[in-house]
């Protein structure tokens, strides 16, 4: 029985027990974090008023809060993509960028697959291998060139 099937059966059977648990997925490991224990009657938590908690209120009971840390990685990826897209446009498109960087051997593959800028940005070594680019060196050079193009100046 495969590991994914065992995991799905385990999660189906124990879903009702773990509704308040937090699942943290890191690489190939799933970590279940139990809910916090109920507060003791001896331990009272007093919340500060909104003014003292560094949260701004607006008319109509709307509260302005800062973005959660979870979106930070998404923001970085978005900025990298915008940099990449802008630089590809400056070069005159994917075809001209590939030719100017010595990646002519990839032209037939990218033209056959009709790659967009976004698809090129998220391409991986495995994707290139399944598309027929078997030598490791050229694949690494292309991935490195994409990463370099997406970095800020």
GROMACS .gro file of N, CA and C in nm:
model
  459
    1UNK      N    1   0.085  -0.118   0.000
    1UNK     CA    2   0.000   0.000   0.000
    1UNK      C    3   0.090   0.123   0.000
    2UNK      N    4   0.056   0.221  -0.087
    2UNK     CA    5   0.141   0.340  -0.098
    2UNK      C    6   0.123   0.431   0.024
    3UNK      N    7   0.225   0.514   0.047
    3UNK     CA    8   0.226   0.604   0.161
    3UNK      C    9   0.114   0.707   0.151
    4UNK      N   10   0.087   0.757   0.029
    4UNK     CA   11  -0.019   0.857   0.015
    4UNK      C   12  -0.156   0.797   0.046
    5UNK      N   13  -0.177   0.668   0.010
    5UNK     CA   14  -0.303   0.603   0.041
    5UNK      C   15  -0.319   0.583   0.191
    6UNK      N   16  -0.210   0.547   0.259
    6UNK     CA   17  -0.214   0.530   0.404
    6UNK      C   18  -0.244   0.663   0.470
    7UNK      N   19  -0.177   0.771   0.425
    7UNK     CA   20  -0.201   0.903   0.482
    7UNK      C   21  -0.345   0.948   0.463
    8UNK      N   22  -0.401   0.924   0.343
    8UNK     CA   23  -0.539   0.967   0.320
    8UNK      C   24  -0.636   0.887   0.403
    9UNK      N   25  -0.611   0.755   0.421
    9UNK     CA   26  -0.698   0.674   0.505
    9UNK      C   27  -0.689   0.720   0.650
   10UNK      N   28  -0.568   0.749   0.696
   10UNK     CA   29  -0.549   0.795   0.833
   10UNK      C   30  -0.622   0.927   0.855
   11UNK      N   31  -0.609   1.018   0.757
   11UNK     CA   32  -0.673   1.149   0.774
   11UNK      C   33  -0.825   1.136   0.768
   12UNK      N   34  -0.878   1.045   0.684
   12UNK     CA   35  -1.023   1.026   0.678
   12UNK      C   36  -1.077   0.968   0.808
   13UNK      N   37  -1.006   0.869   0.864
   13UNK     CA   38  -1.052   0.803   0.985
   13UNK      C   39  -1.043   0.894   1.108
   14UNK      N   40  -0.943   0.980   1.113
   14UNK     CA   41  -0.919   1.061   1.231
   14UNK      C   42  -0.954   1.208   1.213
   15UNK      N   43  -1.026   1.238   1.104
   15UNK     CA   44  -1.057   1.378   1.077
   15UNK      C   45  -1.141   1.440   1.188
   16UNK      N   46  -1.239   1.366   1.239
   16UNK     CA   47  -1.325   1.422   1.342
   16UNK      C   48  -1.251   1.445   1.473
   17UNK      N   49  -1.144   1.369   1.497
   17UNK     CA   50  -1.067   1.385   1.620
   17UNK      C   51  -0.972   1.505   1.612
   18UNK      N   52  -0.931   1.545   1.493
   18UNK     CA   53  -0.825   1.645   1.477
   18UNK      C   54  -0.875   1.775   1.416
   19UNK      N   55  -1.004   1.806   1.426
   19UNK     CA   56  -1.056   1.928   1.363
   19UNK      C   57  -0.990   2.054   1.415
   20UNK      N   58  -0.957   2.058   1.543
   20UNK     CA   59  -0.895   2.178   1.597
   20UNK      C   60  -0.742   2.170   1.595
   21UNK      N   61  -0.687   2.063   1.542
   21UNK     CA   62  -0.542   2.050   1.532
   21UNK      C   63  -0.494   2.130   1.412
   22UNK      N   64  -0.369   2.171   1.415
   22UNK     CA   65  -0.308   2.244   1.306
   22UNK      C   66  -0.213   2.149   1.233
   23UNK      N   67  -0.223   2.144   1.100
   23UNK     CA   68  -0.137   2.059   1.020
   23UNK      C   69  -0.030   2.147   0.956
   24UNK      N   70   0.096   2.117   0.984
   24UNK     CA   71   0.208   2.191   0.927
   24UNK      C   72   0.280   2.096   0.832
   25UNK      N   73   0.287   2.134   0.704
   25UNK     CA   74   0.352   2.048   0.605
   25UNK      C   75   0.489   2.106   0.573
   26UNK      N   76   0.591   2.031   0.599
   26UNK     CA   77   0.729   2.071   0.570
   26UNK      C   78   0.792   1.960   0.488
   27UNK      N   79   0.831   1.993   0.366
   27UNK     CA   80   0.890   1.899   0.271
   27UNK      C   81   0.802   1.775   0.265
   28UNK      N   82   0.849   1.660   0.311
   28UNK     CA   83   0.770   1.537   0.303
   28UNK      C   84   0.716   1.496   0.439
   29UNK      N   85   0.716   1.588   0.537
   29UNK     CA   86   0.675   1.556   0.673
   29UNK      C   87   0.552   1.637   0.709
   30UNK      N   88   0.450   1.571   0.760
   30UNK     CA   89   0.332   1.640   0.812
   30UNK      C   90   0.338   1.638   0.963
   31UNK      N   91   0.325   1.752   1.024
   31UNK     CA   92   0.331   1.764   1.169
   31UNK      C   93   0.194   1.807   1.219
   32UNK      N   94   0.139   1.732   1.312
   32UNK     CA   95   0.012   1.768   1.372
   32UNK      C   96   0.039   1.839   1.504
   33UNK      N   97  -0.013   1.958   1.519
   33UNK     CA   98   0.004   2.035   1.642
   33UNK      C   99  -0.130   2.036   1.714
   34UNK      N  100  -0.133   1.983   1.837
   34UNK     CA  101  -0.261   1.976   1.909
   34UNK      C  102  -0.308   2.115   1.950
   35UNK      N  103  -0.438   2.128   1.973
   35UNK     CA  104  -0.490   2.258   2.016
   35UNK      C  105  -0.434   2.293   2.153
   36UNK      N  106  -0.429   2.421   2.181
   36UNK     CA  107  -0.378   2.463   2.311
   36UNK      C  108  -0.476   2.419   2.419
   37UNK      N  109  -0.421   2.394   2.536
   37UNK     CA  110  -0.506   2.348   2.646
   37UNK      C  111  -0.594   2.463   2.693
   38UNK      N  112  -0.713   2.431   2.747
   38UNK     CA  113  -0.801   2.538   2.794
   38UNK      C  114  -0.735   2.613   2.909
   39UNK      N  115  -0.758   2.742   2.918
   39UNK     CA  116  -0.694   2.820   3.024
   39UNK      C  117  -0.745   2.777   3.162
   40UNK      N  118  -0.655   2.779   3.257
   40UNK     CA  119  -0.693   2.747   3.395
   40UNK      C  120  -0.778   2.861   3.451
   41UNK      N  121  -0.859   2.827   3.548
   41UNK     CA  122  -0.943   2.930   3.609
   41UNK      C  123  -0.857   3.027   3.689
   42UNK      N  124  -0.737   2.984   3.730
   42UNK     CA  125  -0.648   3.071   3.807
   42UNK      C  126  -0.573   3.167   3.716
   43UNK      N  127  -0.569   3.136   3.587
   43UNK     CA  128  -0.491   3.214   3.493
   43UNK      C  129  -0.586   3.291   3.402
   44UNK      N  130  -0.610   3.417   3.431
   44UNK     CA  131  -0.701   3.499   3.354
   44UNK      C  132  -0.621   3.585   3.257
   45UNK      N  133  -0.670   3.593   3.135
   45UNK     CA  134  -0.605   3.676   3.035
   45UNK      C  135  -0.690   3.799   3.014
   46UNK      N  136  -0.627   3.913   3.030
   46UNK     CA  137  -0.698   4.039   3.011
   46UNK      C  138  -0.650   4.099   2.880
   47UNK      N  139  -0.745   4.124   2.788
   47UNK     CA  140  -0.710   4.184   2.660
   47UNK      C  141  -0.702   4.334   2.674
   48UNK      N  142  -0.602   4.392   2.611
   48UNK     CA  143  -0.586   4.537   2.612
   48UNK      C  144  -0.688   4.598   2.515
   49UNK      N  145  -0.728   4.720   2.538
   49UNK     CA  146  -0.817   4.787   2.442
   49UNK      C  147  -0.748   4.798   2.306
   50UNK      N  148  -0.825   4.814   2.199
   50UNK     CA  149  -0.770   4.821   2.065
   50UNK      C  150  -0.667   4.932   2.050
   51UNK      N  151  -0.686   5.044   2.117
   51UNK     CA  152  -0.592   5.155   2.105
   51UNK      C  153  -0.453   5.116   2.152
   52UNK      N  154  -0.444   5.034   2.254
   52UNK     CA  155  -0.315   4.997   2.311
   52UNK      C  156  -0.251   4.878   2.243
   53UNK      N  157  -0.323   4.808   2.155
   53UNK     CA  158  -0.268   4.690   2.090
   53UNK      C  159  -0.211   4.719   1.953
   54UNK      N  160  -0.191   4.844   1.920
   54UNK     CA  161  -0.128   4.885   1.795
   54UNK      C  162  -0.211   4.847   1.673
   55UNK      N  163  -0.344   4.848   1.687
   55UNK     CA  164  -0.435   4.821   1.578
   55UNK      C  165  -0.520   4.945   1.558
   56UNK      N  166  -0.531   4.990   1.435
   56UNK     CA  167  -0.606   5.112   1.406
   56UNK      C  168  -0.751   5.076   1.374
   57UNK      N  169  -0.844   5.151   1.429
   57UNK     CA  170  -0.986   5.130   1.398
   57UNK      C  171  -1.034   5.240   1.306
   58UNK      N  172  -1.135   5.210   1.228
   58UNK     CA  173  -1.194   5.307   1.137
   58UNK      C  174  -1.344   5.313   1.165
   59UNK      N  175  -1.410   5.407   1.100
   59UNK     CA  176  -1.555   5.419   1.116
   59UNK      C  177  -1.622   5.291   1.064
   60UNK      N  178  -1.729   5.253   1.126
   60UNK     CA  179  -1.803   5.136   1.083
   60UNK      C  180  -1.747   5.006   1.139
   61UNK      N  181  -1.669   5.013   1.245
   61UNK     CA  182  -1.611   4.896   1.311
   61UNK      C  183  -1.520   4.814   1.220
   62UNK      N  184  -1.456   4.878   1.125
   62UNK     CA  185  -1.361   4.810   1.038
   62UNK      C  186  -1.224   4.823   1.101
   63UNK      N  187  -1.153   4.713   1.112
   63UNK     CA  188  -1.021   4.712   1.175
   63UNK      C  189  -0.916   4.690   1.067
   64UNK      N  190  -0.814   4.775   1.067
   64UNK     CA  191  -0.703   4.759   0.974
   64UNK      C  192  -0.591   4.684   1.045
   65UNK      N  193  -0.551   4.571   0.988
   65UNK     CA  194  -0.442   4.493   1.046
   65UNK      C  195  -0.334   4.474   0.941
   66UNK      N  196  -0.216   4.444   0.987
   66UNK     CA  197  -0.107   4.419   0.893
   66UNK      C  198  -0.124   4.282   0.830
   67UNK      N  199  -0.058   4.260   0.717
   67UNK     CA  200  -0.066   4.131   0.649
   67UNK      C  201   0.001   4.023   0.732
   68UNK      N  202  -0.054   3.903   0.730
   68UNK     CA  203   0.012   3.795   0.804
   68UNK      C  204   0.145   3.757   0.741
   69UNK      N  205   0.231   3.698   0.819
   69UNK     CA  206   0.363   3.658   0.774
   69UNK      C  207   0.355   3.552   0.665
   70UNK      N  208   0.248   3.475   0.662
   70UNK     CA  209   0.231   3.368   0.564
   70UNK      C  210   0.238   3.422   0.422
   71UNK      N  211   0.187   3.543   0.396
   71UNK     CA  212   0.186   3.600   0.263
   71UNK      C  213   0.321   3.659   0.222
   72UNK      N  214   0.417   3.661   0.311
   72UNK     CA  215   0.547   3.719   0.283
   72UNK      C  216   0.616   3.646   0.169
   73UNK      N  217   0.617   3.512   0.172
   73UNK     CA  218   0.684   3.435   0.067
   73UNK      C  219   0.613   3.455  -0.066
   74UNK      N  220   0.480   3.464  -0.064
   74UNK     CA  221   0.405   3.489  -0.187
   74UNK      C  222   0.445   3.624  -0.246
   75UNK      N  223   0.463   3.724  -0.160
   75UNK     CA  224   0.500   3.857  -0.207
   75UNK      C  225   0.637   3.856  -0.273
   76UNK      N  226   0.730   3.786  -0.215
   76UNK     CA  227   0.864   3.777  -0.272
   76UNK      C  228   0.859   3.710  -0.409
   77UNK      N  229   0.783   3.600  -0.419
   77UNK     CA  230   0.771   3.529  -0.547
   77UNK      C  231   0.706   3.619  -0.651
   78UNK      N  232   0.606   3.694  -0.610
   78UNK     CA  233   0.536   3.785  -0.702
   78UNK      C  234   0.632   3.893  -0.753
   79UNK      N  235   0.712   3.950  -0.665
   79UNK     CA  236   0.808   4.053  -0.705
   79UNK      C  237   0.913   3.994  -0.801
   80UNK      N  238   0.959   3.872  -0.771
   80UNK     CA  239   1.056   3.807  -0.859
   80UNK      C  240   0.997   3.784  -0.997
   81UNK      N  241   0.869   3.741  -1.001
   81UNK     CA  242   0.804   3.718  -1.131
   81UNK      C  243   0.790   3.848  -1.209
   82UNK      N  244   0.752   3.956  -1.141
   82UNK     CA  245   0.739   4.085  -1.209
   82UNK      C  246   0.873   4.132  -1.266
   83UNK      N  247   0.982   4.111  -1.189
   83UNK     CA  248   1.116   4.143  -1.240
   83UNK      C  249   1.147   4.061  -1.364
   84UNK      N  250   1.119   3.931  -1.357
   84UNK     CA  251   1.146   3.840  -1.468
   84UNK      C  252   1.066   3.881  -1.592
   85UNK      N  253   0.938   3.906  -1.572
   85UNK     CA  254   0.851   3.943  -1.684
   85UNK      C  255   0.898   4.073  -1.749
   86UNK      N  256   0.935   4.171  -1.668
   86UNK     CA  257   0.983   4.300  -1.721
   86UNK      C  258   1.111   4.282  -1.802
   87UNK      N  259   1.203   4.203  -1.753
   87UNK     CA  260   1.331   4.184  -1.822
   87UNK      C  261   1.314   4.103  -1.951
   88UNK      N  262   1.220   4.008  -1.951
   88UNK     CA  263   1.192   3.934  -2.075
   88UNK      C  264   1.136   4.031  -2.180
   89UNK      N  265   1.048   4.121  -2.138
   89UNK     CA  266   0.993   4.222  -2.231
   89UNK      C  267   1.104   4.312  -2.284
   90UNK      N  268   1.199   4.350  -2.196
   90UNK     CA  269   1.310   4.436  -2.238
   90UNK      C  270   1.396   4.366  -2.344
   91UNK      N  271   1.407   4.233  -2.335
   91UNK     CA  272   1.486   4.157  -2.433
   91UNK      C  273   1.408   4.133  -2.563
   92UNK      N  274   1.278   4.159  -2.563
   92UNK     CA  275   1.198   4.139  -2.684
   92UNK      C  276   1.123   4.008  -2.688
   93UNK      N  277   1.108   3.943  -2.575
   93UNK     CA  278   1.032   3.818  -2.570
   93UNK      C  279   1.120   3.699  -2.534
   94UNK      N  280   1.054   3.587  -2.513
   94UNK     CA  281   1.125   3.465  -2.471
   94UNK      C  282   1.223   3.419  -2.578
   95UNK      N  283   1.179   3.420  -2.705
   95UNK     CA  284   1.264   3.372  -2.814
   95UNK      C  285   1.396   3.451  -2.821
   96UNK      N  286   1.386   3.583  -2.821
   96UNK     CA  287   1.508   3.666  -2.831
   96UNK      C  288   1.596   3.650  -2.706
   97UNK      N  289   1.533   3.634  -2.589
   97UNK     CA  290   1.611   3.616  -2.467
   97UNK      C  291   1.688   3.484  -2.473
   98UNK      N  292   1.622   3.377  -2.519
   98UNK     CA  293   1.690   3.248  -2.530
   98UNK      C  294   1.809   3.258  -2.627
   99UNK      N  295   1.789   3.321  -2.742
   99UNK     CA  296   1.896   3.333  -2.841
   99UNK      C  297   2.011   3.418  -2.788
  100UNK      N  298   1.979   3.531  -2.722
  100UNK     CA  299   2.084   3.620  -2.673
  100UNK      C  300   2.166   3.558  -2.561
  101UNK      N  301   2.110   3.457  -2.492
  101UNK     CA  302   2.184   3.392  -2.383
  101UNK      C  303   2.241   3.256  -2.423
  102UNK      N  304   2.235   3.222  -2.551
  102UNK     CA  305   2.296   3.099  -2.600
  102UNK      C  306   2.213   2.975  -2.573
  103UNK      N  307   2.084   2.990  -2.560
  103UNK     CA  308   1.997   2.875  -2.536
  103UNK      C  309   1.915   2.839  -2.660
  104UNK      N  310   1.979   2.846  -2.779
  104UNK     CA  311   1.908   2.815  -2.903
  104UNK      C  312   1.855   2.672  -2.904
  105UNK      N  313   1.923   2.580  -2.837
  105UNK     CA  314   1.879   2.441  -2.838
  105UNK      C  315   1.743   2.423  -2.772
  106UNK      N  316   1.701   2.518  -2.690
  106UNK     CA  317   1.571   2.509  -2.625
  106UNK      C  318   1.457   2.566  -2.710
  107UNK      N  319   1.490   2.640  -2.817
  107UNK     CA  320   1.387   2.703  -2.899
  107UNK      C  321   1.282   2.604  -2.951
  108UNK      N  322   1.322   2.492  -3.013
  108UNK     CA  323   1.218   2.399  -3.064
  108UNK      C  324   1.128   2.346  -2.953
  109UNK      N  325   1.185   2.322  -2.835
  109UNK     CA  326   1.106   2.271  -2.723
  109UNK      C  327   1.005   2.375  -2.678
  110UNK      N  328   1.049   2.499  -2.658
  110UNK     CA  329   0.960   2.604  -2.610
  110UNK      C  330   0.856   2.644  -2.714
  111UNK      N  331   0.893   2.641  -2.843
  111UNK     CA  332   0.796   2.674  -2.946
  111UNK      C  333   0.693   2.563  -2.962
  112UNK      N  334   0.736   2.438  -2.947
  112UNK     CA  335   0.643   2.325  -2.956
  112UNK      C  336   0.543   2.329  -2.841
  113UNK      N  337   0.591   2.360  -2.722
  113UNK     CA  338   0.505   2.363  -2.603
  113UNK      C  339   0.430   2.496  -2.587
  114UNK      N  340   0.466   2.598  -2.668
  114UNK     CA  341   0.404   2.731  -2.662
  114UNK      C  342   0.407   2.787  -2.520
  115UNK      N  343   0.528   2.804  -2.469
  115UNK     CA  344   0.550   2.850  -2.331
  115UNK      C  345   0.515   2.996  -2.314
  116UNK      N  346   0.453   3.027  -2.201
  116UNK     CA  347   0.429   3.166  -2.163
  116UNK      C  348   0.542   3.208  -2.069
  117UNK      N  349   0.546   3.336  -2.036
  117UNK     CA  350   0.648   3.387  -1.945
  117UNK      C  351   0.632   3.322  -1.807
  118UNK      N  352   0.509   3.305  -1.763
  118UNK     CA  353   0.485   3.244  -1.632
  118UNK      C  354   0.531   3.099  -1.630
  119UNK      N  355   0.504   3.024  -1.736
  119UNK     CA  356   0.547   2.884  -1.742
  119UNK      C  357   0.700   2.874  -1.741
  120UNK      N  358   0.765   2.965  -1.809
  120UNK     CA  359   0.912   2.966  -1.809
  120UNK      C  360   0.965   2.999  -1.670
  121UNK      N  361   0.898   3.091  -1.600
  121UNK     CA  362   0.941   3.131  -1.465
  121UNK      C  363   0.933   3.016  -1.366
  122UNK      N  364   0.833   2.930  -1.377
  122UNK     CA  365   0.814   2.821  -1.280
  122UNK      C  366   0.868   2.686  -1.327
  123UNK      N  367   0.938   2.684  -1.440
  123UNK     CA  368   0.989   2.557  -1.493
  123UNK      C  369   1.093   2.498  -1.399
  124UNK      N  370   1.097   2.366  -1.393
  124UNK     CA  371   1.193   2.298  -1.306
  124UNK      C  372   1.280   2.204  -1.389
  125UNK      N  373   1.380   2.148  -1.324
  125UNK     CA  374   1.468   2.051  -1.390
  125UNK      C  375   1.388   1.932  -1.440
  126UNK      N  376   1.292   1.886  -1.360
  126UNK     CA  377   1.212   1.770  -1.397
  126UNK      C  378   1.125   1.800  -1.518
  127UNK      N  379   1.068   1.923  -1.523
  127UNK     CA  380   0.987   1.961  -1.638
  127UNK      C  381   1.070   1.959  -1.766
  128UNK      N  382   1.190   2.013  -1.760
  128UNK     CA  383   1.277   2.015  -1.877
  128UNK      C  384   1.312   1.873  -1.920
  129UNK      N  385   1.336   1.786  -1.824
  129UNK     CA  386   1.370   1.647  -1.855
  129UNK      C  387   1.254   1.576  -1.925
  130UNK      N  388   1.132   1.596  -1.875
  130UNK     CA  389   1.017   1.532  -1.939
  130UNK      C  390   0.988   1.589  -2.077
  131UNK      N  391   1.032   1.712  -2.103
  131UNK     CA  392   1.012   1.773  -2.234
  131UNK      C  393   1.119   1.728  -2.333
  132UNK      N  394   1.217   1.651  -2.289
  132UNK     CA  395   1.317   1.598  -2.380
  132UNK      C  396   1.454   1.659  -2.370
  133UNK      N  397   1.476   1.749  -2.277
  133UNK     CA  398   1.609   1.809  -2.257
  133UNK      C  399   1.680   1.723  -2.153
  134UNK      N  400   1.756   1.625  -2.200
  134UNK     CA  401   1.816   1.530  -2.108
  134UNK      C  402   1.950   1.572  -2.048
  135UNK      N  403   2.038   1.644  -2.119
  135UNK     CA  404   2.165   1.680  -2.056
  135UNK      C  405   2.144   1.772  -1.935
  136UNK      N  406   2.211   1.740  -1.825
  136UNK     CA  407   2.192   1.813  -1.700
  136UNK      C  408   2.252   1.954  -1.707
  137UNK      N  409   2.368   1.969  -1.766
  137UNK     CA  410   2.436   2.099  -1.771
  137UNK      C  411   2.352   2.210  -1.832
  138UNK      N  412   2.299   2.190  -1.954
  138UNK     CA  413   2.216   2.295  -2.014
  138UNK      C  414   2.090   2.326  -1.932
  139UNK      N  415   2.034   2.223  -1.871
  139UNK     CA  416   1.915   2.246  -1.787
  139UNK      C  417   1.951   2.336  -1.669
  140UNK      N  418   2.063   2.306  -1.604
  140UNK     CA  419   2.108   2.387  -1.490
  140UNK      C  420   2.134   2.531  -1.532
  141UNK      N  421   2.200   2.548  -1.647
  141UNK     CA  422   2.231   2.683  -1.695
  141UNK      C  423   2.104   2.763  -1.721
  142UNK      N  424   2.003   2.698  -1.778
  142UNK     CA  425   1.877   2.768  -1.805
  142UNK      C  426   1.808   2.806  -1.675
  143UNK      N  427   1.801   2.713  -1.580
  143UNK     CA  428   1.737   2.742  -1.450
  143UNK      C  429   1.811   2.856  -1.381
  144UNK      N  430   1.944   2.853  -1.385
  144UNK     CA  431   2.023   2.959  -1.322
  144UNK      C  432   1.997   3.093  -1.391
  145UNK      N  433   1.989   3.094  -1.524
  145UNK     CA  434   1.964   3.219  -1.597
  145UNK      C  435   1.826   3.276  -1.562
  146UNK      N  436   1.727   3.188  -1.545
  146UNK     CA  437   1.592   3.233  -1.507
  146UNK      C  438   1.596   3.294  -1.368
  147UNK      N  439   1.664   3.227  -1.274
  147UNK     CA  440   1.674   3.280  -1.138
  147UNK      C  441   1.747   3.414  -1.136
  148UNK      N  442   1.853   3.424  -1.215
  148UNK     CA  443   1.931   3.547  -1.220
  148UNK      C  444   1.849   3.662  -1.278
  149UNK      N  445   1.768   3.632  -1.377
  149UNK     CA  446   1.685   3.734  -1.440
  149UNK      C  447   1.575   3.784  -1.348
  150UNK      N  448   1.533   3.701  -1.254
  150UNK     CA  449   1.423   3.739  -1.165
  150UNK      C  450   1.470   3.814  -1.040
  151UNK      N  451   1.599   3.820  -1.018
  151UNK     CA  452   1.652   3.889  -0.900
  151UNK      C  453   1.649   4.040  -0.921
  152UNK      N  454   1.632   4.117  -0.812
  152UNK     CA  455   1.635   4.263  -0.828
  152UNK      C  456   1.774   4.310  -0.868
  153UNK      N  457   1.779   4.423  -0.935
  153UNK     CA  458   1.908   4.476  -0.981
  153UNK      C  459   1.996   4.519  -0.871
   0.00000   0.00000   0.00000
